[in-house]
mmCIF file of C-alpha atoms in Angstrom:
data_model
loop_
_atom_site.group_PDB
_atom_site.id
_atom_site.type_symbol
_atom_site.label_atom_id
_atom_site.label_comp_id
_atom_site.label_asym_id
_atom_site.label_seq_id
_atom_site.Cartn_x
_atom_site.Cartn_y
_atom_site.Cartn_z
ATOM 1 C CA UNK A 1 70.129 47.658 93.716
ATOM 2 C CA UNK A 2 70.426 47.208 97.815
ATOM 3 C CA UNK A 3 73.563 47.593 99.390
ATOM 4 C CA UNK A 4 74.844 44.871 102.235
ATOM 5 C CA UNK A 5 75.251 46.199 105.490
ATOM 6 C CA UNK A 6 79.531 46.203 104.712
ATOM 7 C CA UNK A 7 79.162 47.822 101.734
ATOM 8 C CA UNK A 8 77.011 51.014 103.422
ATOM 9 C CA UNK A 9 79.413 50.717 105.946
ATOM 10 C CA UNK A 10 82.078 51.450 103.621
ATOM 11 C CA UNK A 11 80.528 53.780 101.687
ATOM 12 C CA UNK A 12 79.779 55.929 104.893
ATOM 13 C CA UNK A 13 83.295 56.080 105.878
ATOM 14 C CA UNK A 14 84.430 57.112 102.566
ATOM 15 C CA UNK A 15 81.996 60.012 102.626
ATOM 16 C CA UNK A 16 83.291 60.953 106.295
ATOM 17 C CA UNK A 17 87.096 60.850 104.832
ATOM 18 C CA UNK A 18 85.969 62.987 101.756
ATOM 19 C CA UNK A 19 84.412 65.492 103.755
ATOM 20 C CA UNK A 20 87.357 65.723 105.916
ATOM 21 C CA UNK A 21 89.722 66.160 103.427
ATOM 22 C CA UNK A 22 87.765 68.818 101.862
ATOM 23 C CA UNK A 23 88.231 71.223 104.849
ATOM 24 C CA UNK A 24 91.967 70.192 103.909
ATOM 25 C CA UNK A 25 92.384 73.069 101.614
ATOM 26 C CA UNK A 26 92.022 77.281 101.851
ATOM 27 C CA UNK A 27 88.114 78.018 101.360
ATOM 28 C CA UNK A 28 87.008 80.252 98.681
ATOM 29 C CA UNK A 29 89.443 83.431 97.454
ATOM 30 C CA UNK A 30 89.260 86.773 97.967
ATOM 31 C CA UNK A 31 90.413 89.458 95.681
ATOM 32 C CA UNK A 32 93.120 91.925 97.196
ATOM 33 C CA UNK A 33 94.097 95.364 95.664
ATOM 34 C CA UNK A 34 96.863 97.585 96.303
ATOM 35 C CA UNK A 35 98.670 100.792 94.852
ATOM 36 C CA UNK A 36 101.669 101.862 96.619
ATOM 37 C CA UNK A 37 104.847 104.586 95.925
ATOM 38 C CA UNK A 38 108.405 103.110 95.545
ATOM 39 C CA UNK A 39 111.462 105.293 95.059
ATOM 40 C CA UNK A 40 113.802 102.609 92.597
ATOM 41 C CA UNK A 41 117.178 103.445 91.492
ATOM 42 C CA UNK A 42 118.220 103.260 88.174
ATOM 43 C CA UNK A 43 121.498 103.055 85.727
ATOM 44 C CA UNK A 44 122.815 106.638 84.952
ATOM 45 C CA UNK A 45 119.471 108.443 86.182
ATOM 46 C CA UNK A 46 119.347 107.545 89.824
ATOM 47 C CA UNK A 47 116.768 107.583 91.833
ATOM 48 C CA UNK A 48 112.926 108.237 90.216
ATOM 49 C CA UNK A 49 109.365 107.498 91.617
ATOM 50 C CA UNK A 50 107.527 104.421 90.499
ATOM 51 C CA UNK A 51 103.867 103.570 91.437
ATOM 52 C CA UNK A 52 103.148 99.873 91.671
ATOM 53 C CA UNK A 53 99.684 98.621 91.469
ATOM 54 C CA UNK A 54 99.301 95.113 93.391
ATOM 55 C CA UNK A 55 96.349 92.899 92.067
ATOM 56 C CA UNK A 56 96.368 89.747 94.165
ATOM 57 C CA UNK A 57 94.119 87.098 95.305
ATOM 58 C CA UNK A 58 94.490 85.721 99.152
ATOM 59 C CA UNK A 59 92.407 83.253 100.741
ATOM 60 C CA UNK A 60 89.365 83.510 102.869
ATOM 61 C CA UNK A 61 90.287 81.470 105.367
ATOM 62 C CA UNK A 62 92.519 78.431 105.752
ATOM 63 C CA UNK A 63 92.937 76.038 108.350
ATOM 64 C CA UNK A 64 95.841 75.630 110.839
ATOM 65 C CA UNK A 65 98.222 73.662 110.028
ATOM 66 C CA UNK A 66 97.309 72.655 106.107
ATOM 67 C CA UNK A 67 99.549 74.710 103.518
ATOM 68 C CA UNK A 68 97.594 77.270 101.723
ATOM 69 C CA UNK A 69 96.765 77.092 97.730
ATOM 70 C CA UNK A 70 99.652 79.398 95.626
ATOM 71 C CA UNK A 71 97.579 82.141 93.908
ATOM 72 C CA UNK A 72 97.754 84.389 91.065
ATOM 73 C CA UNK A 73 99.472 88.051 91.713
ATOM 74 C CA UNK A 74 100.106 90.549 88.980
ATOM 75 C CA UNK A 75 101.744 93.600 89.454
ATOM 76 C CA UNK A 76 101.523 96.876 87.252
ATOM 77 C CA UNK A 77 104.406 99.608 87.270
ATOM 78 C CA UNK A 78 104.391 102.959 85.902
ATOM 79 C CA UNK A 79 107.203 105.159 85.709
ATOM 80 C CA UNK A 80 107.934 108.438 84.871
ATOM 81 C CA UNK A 81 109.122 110.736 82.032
ATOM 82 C CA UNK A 82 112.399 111.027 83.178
ATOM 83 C CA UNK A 83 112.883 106.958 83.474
ATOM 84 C CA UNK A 84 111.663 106.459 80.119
ATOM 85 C CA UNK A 85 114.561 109.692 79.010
ATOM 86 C CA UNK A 86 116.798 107.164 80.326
ATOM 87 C CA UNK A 87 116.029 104.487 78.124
ATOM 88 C CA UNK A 88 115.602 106.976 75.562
ATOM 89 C CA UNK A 89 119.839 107.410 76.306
ATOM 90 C CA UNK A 90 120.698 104.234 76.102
ATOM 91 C CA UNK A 91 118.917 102.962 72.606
ATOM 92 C CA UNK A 92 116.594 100.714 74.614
ATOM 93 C CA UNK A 93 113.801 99.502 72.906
ATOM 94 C CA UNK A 94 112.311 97.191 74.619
ATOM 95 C CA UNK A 95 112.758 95.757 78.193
ATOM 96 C CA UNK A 96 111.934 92.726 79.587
ATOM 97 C CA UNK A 97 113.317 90.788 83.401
ATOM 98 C CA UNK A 98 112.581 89.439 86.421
ATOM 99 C CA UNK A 99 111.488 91.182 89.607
ATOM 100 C CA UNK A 100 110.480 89.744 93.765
ATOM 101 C CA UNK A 101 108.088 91.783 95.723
ATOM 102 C CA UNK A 102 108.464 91.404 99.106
ATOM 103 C CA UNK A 103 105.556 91.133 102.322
ATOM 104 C CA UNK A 104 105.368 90.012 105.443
ATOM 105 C CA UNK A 105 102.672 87.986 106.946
ATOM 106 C CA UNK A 106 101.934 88.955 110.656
ATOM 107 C CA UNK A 107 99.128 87.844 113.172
ATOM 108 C CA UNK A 108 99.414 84.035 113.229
ATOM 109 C CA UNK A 109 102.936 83.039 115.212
ATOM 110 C CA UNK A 110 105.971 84.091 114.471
ATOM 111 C CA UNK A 111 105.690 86.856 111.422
ATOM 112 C CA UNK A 112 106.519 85.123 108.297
ATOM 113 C CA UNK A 113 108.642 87.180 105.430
ATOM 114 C CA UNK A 114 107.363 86.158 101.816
ATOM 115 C CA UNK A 115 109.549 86.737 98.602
ATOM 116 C CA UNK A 116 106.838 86.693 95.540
ATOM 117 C CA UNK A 117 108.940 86.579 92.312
ATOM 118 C CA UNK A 118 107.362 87.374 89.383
ATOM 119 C CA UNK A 119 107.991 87.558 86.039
ATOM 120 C CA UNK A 120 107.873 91.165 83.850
ATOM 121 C CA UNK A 121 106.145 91.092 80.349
ATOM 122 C CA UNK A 122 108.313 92.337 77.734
ATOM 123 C CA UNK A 123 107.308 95.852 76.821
ATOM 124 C CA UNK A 124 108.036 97.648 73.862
ATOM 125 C CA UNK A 125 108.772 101.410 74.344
ATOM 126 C CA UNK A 126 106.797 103.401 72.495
ATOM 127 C CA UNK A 127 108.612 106.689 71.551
ATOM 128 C CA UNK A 128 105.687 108.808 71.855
ATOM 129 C CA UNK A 129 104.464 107.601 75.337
ATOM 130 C CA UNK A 130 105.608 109.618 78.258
ATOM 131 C CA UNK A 131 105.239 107.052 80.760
ATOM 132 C CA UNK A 132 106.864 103.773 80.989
ATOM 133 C CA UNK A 133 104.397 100.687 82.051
ATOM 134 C CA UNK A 134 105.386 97.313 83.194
ATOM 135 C CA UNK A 135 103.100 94.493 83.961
ATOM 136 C CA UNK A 136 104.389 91.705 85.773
ATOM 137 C CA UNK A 137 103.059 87.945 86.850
ATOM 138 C CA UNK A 138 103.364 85.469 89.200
ATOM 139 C CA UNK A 139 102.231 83.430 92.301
ATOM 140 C CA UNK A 140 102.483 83.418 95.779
ATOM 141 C CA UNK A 141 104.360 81.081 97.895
ATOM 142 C CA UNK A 142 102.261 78.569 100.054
ATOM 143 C CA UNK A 143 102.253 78.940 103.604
ATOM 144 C CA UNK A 144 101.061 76.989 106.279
ATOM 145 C CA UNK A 145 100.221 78.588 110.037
ATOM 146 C CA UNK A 146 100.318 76.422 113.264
ATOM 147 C CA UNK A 147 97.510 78.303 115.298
ATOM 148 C CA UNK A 148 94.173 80.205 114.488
ATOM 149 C CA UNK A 149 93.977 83.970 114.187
ATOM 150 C CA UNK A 150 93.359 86.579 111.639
ATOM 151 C CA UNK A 151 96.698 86.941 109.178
ATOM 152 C CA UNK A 152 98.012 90.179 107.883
ATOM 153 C CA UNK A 153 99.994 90.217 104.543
ATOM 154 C CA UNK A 154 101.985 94.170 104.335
ATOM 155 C CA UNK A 155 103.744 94.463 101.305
ATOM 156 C CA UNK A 156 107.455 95.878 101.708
ATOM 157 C CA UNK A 157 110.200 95.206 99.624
ATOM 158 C CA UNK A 158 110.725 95.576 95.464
ATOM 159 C CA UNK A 159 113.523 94.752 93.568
ATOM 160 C CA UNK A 160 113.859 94.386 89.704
ATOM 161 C CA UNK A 161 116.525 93.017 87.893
ATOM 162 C CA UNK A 162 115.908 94.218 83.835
ATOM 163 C CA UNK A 163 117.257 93.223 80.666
ATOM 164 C CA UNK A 164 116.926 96.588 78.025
ATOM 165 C CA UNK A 165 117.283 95.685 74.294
ATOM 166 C CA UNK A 166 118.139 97.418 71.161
ATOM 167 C CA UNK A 167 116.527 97.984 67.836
ATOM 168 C CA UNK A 168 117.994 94.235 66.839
ATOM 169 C CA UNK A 169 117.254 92.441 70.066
ATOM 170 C CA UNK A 170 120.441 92.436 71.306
ATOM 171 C CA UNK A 171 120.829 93.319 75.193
ATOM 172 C CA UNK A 172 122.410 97.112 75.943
ATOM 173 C CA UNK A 173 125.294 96.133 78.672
ATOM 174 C CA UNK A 174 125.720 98.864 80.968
ATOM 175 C CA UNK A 175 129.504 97.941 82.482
ATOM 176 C CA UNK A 176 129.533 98.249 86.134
ATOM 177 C CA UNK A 177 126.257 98.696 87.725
ATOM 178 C CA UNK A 178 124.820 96.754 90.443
ATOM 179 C CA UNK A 179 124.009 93.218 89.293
ATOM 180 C CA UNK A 180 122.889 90.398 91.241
ATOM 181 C CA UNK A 181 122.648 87.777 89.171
ATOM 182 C CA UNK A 182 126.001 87.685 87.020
ATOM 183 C CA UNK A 183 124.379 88.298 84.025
ATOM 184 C CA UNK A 184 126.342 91.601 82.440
ATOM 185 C CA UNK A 185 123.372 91.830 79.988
ATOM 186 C CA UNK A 186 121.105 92.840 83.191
ATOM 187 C CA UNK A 187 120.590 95.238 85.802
ATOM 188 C CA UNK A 188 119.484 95.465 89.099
ATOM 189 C CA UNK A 189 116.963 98.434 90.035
ATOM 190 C CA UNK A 190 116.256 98.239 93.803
ATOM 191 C CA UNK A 191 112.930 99.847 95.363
ATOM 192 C CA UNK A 192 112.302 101.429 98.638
ATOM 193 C CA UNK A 193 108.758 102.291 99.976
ATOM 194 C CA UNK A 194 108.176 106.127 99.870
ATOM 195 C CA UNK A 195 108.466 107.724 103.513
ATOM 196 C CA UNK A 196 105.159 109.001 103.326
ATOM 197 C CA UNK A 197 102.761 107.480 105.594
ATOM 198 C CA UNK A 198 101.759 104.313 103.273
ATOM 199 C CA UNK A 199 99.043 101.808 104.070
ATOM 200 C CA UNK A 200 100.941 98.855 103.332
ATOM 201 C CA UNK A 201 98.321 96.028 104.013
ATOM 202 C CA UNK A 202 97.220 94.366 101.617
ATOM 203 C CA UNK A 203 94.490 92.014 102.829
ATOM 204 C CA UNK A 204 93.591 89.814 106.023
ATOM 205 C CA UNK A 205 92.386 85.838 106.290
ATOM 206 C CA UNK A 206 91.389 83.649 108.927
ATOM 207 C CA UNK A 207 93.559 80.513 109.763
ATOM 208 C CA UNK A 208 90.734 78.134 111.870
#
């Protein structure tokens, strides 16, 4: 079947629209990975070490000016014998919540701060575990950049706000801690990076 000269004509400009509007988008993703050392404060116990291990994905590149794709993040937390004693002390068996990881995206205008919020799995404690192990989910925030440059996302900031349950399911209150939410049936647990010299990056993109 032959096409009239309007209806190539038409067809040609579509195609030049499509292909613009593909370049619209972030190209491609590219896996980022990062372990870092957080000293969080709990309920009755204080202060204790947890390790967070930051699987991520960030894009390869992204044009100015067009808002980037929200992508998968999921964060793993382990925590030590004497947080899980603590738990042990209050009857919690299980413990479920909320939790935003902070970063900070440098290296294209004016730094941008990022609040990822993610959502913790509820975990069951096991009584013969020594270590406590939270996995948490989520996805970044989209972001658009108004120049070209190479971007820089550091992670920073960690702050979880946990609900622990009983042997029925029914949520241990714990009276006057730090809440922010209202919710008496939760806590808050903030995080602070280690001192130690950390490498805090966790991955660079190109804005074009």
């Amino acid at each position: 079947m032959s096409l009239t000269s309007r209806q190539a004509r038409l067809l040609t400009v579509a195609g030049i629209a499509a292909a613009g509007l593909s370049g619209v988008a972030a190209t491609g993703a590219q896996a980022a990975s990062k372990t870092l050392t957080y000293s969080c404060t709990y309920p009755l116990i204080g202060a204790q070490p947890l390790s967070v291990a930051i699987d991520a994905a960030l894009p390869s590149s992204v044009p100015s000016g067009s808002a980037t794709p929200q992508y998968d993040v999921t964060a793993t937390a382990t925590a030590g014998a004497d947080t899980k004693s603590g738990l042990d002390l209050i009857g919690a068996k299980s413990i479920s919540g909320t939790a935003k990881a902070g970063a900070t995206v440098s290296g294209v205008g004016a730094a941008q701060s990022v609040s990822v919020p993610v959502t913790v799995t509820p975990y069951t404690v096991d009584p013969s575990a020594t270590d406590l192990v939270l996995t948490a989910t989520g996805k970044t925030p989209s972001l658009t950049f108004p120049s070209s440059g190479t971007a820089t996302v550091k992670v920073d900031t960690l702050a979880l706000n946990l609900t622990a349950k009983d042997a029925d399911g029914t949520p241990i209150a714990l009276g006057t801690t730090s809440d922010s939410d209202g919710d008496a049936n939760t806590f808050d647990v903030p995080c602070t990076l280690d001192p130690t010299t950390q490498d805090t990056t966790l991955g660079t993109f190109t804005v074009s």
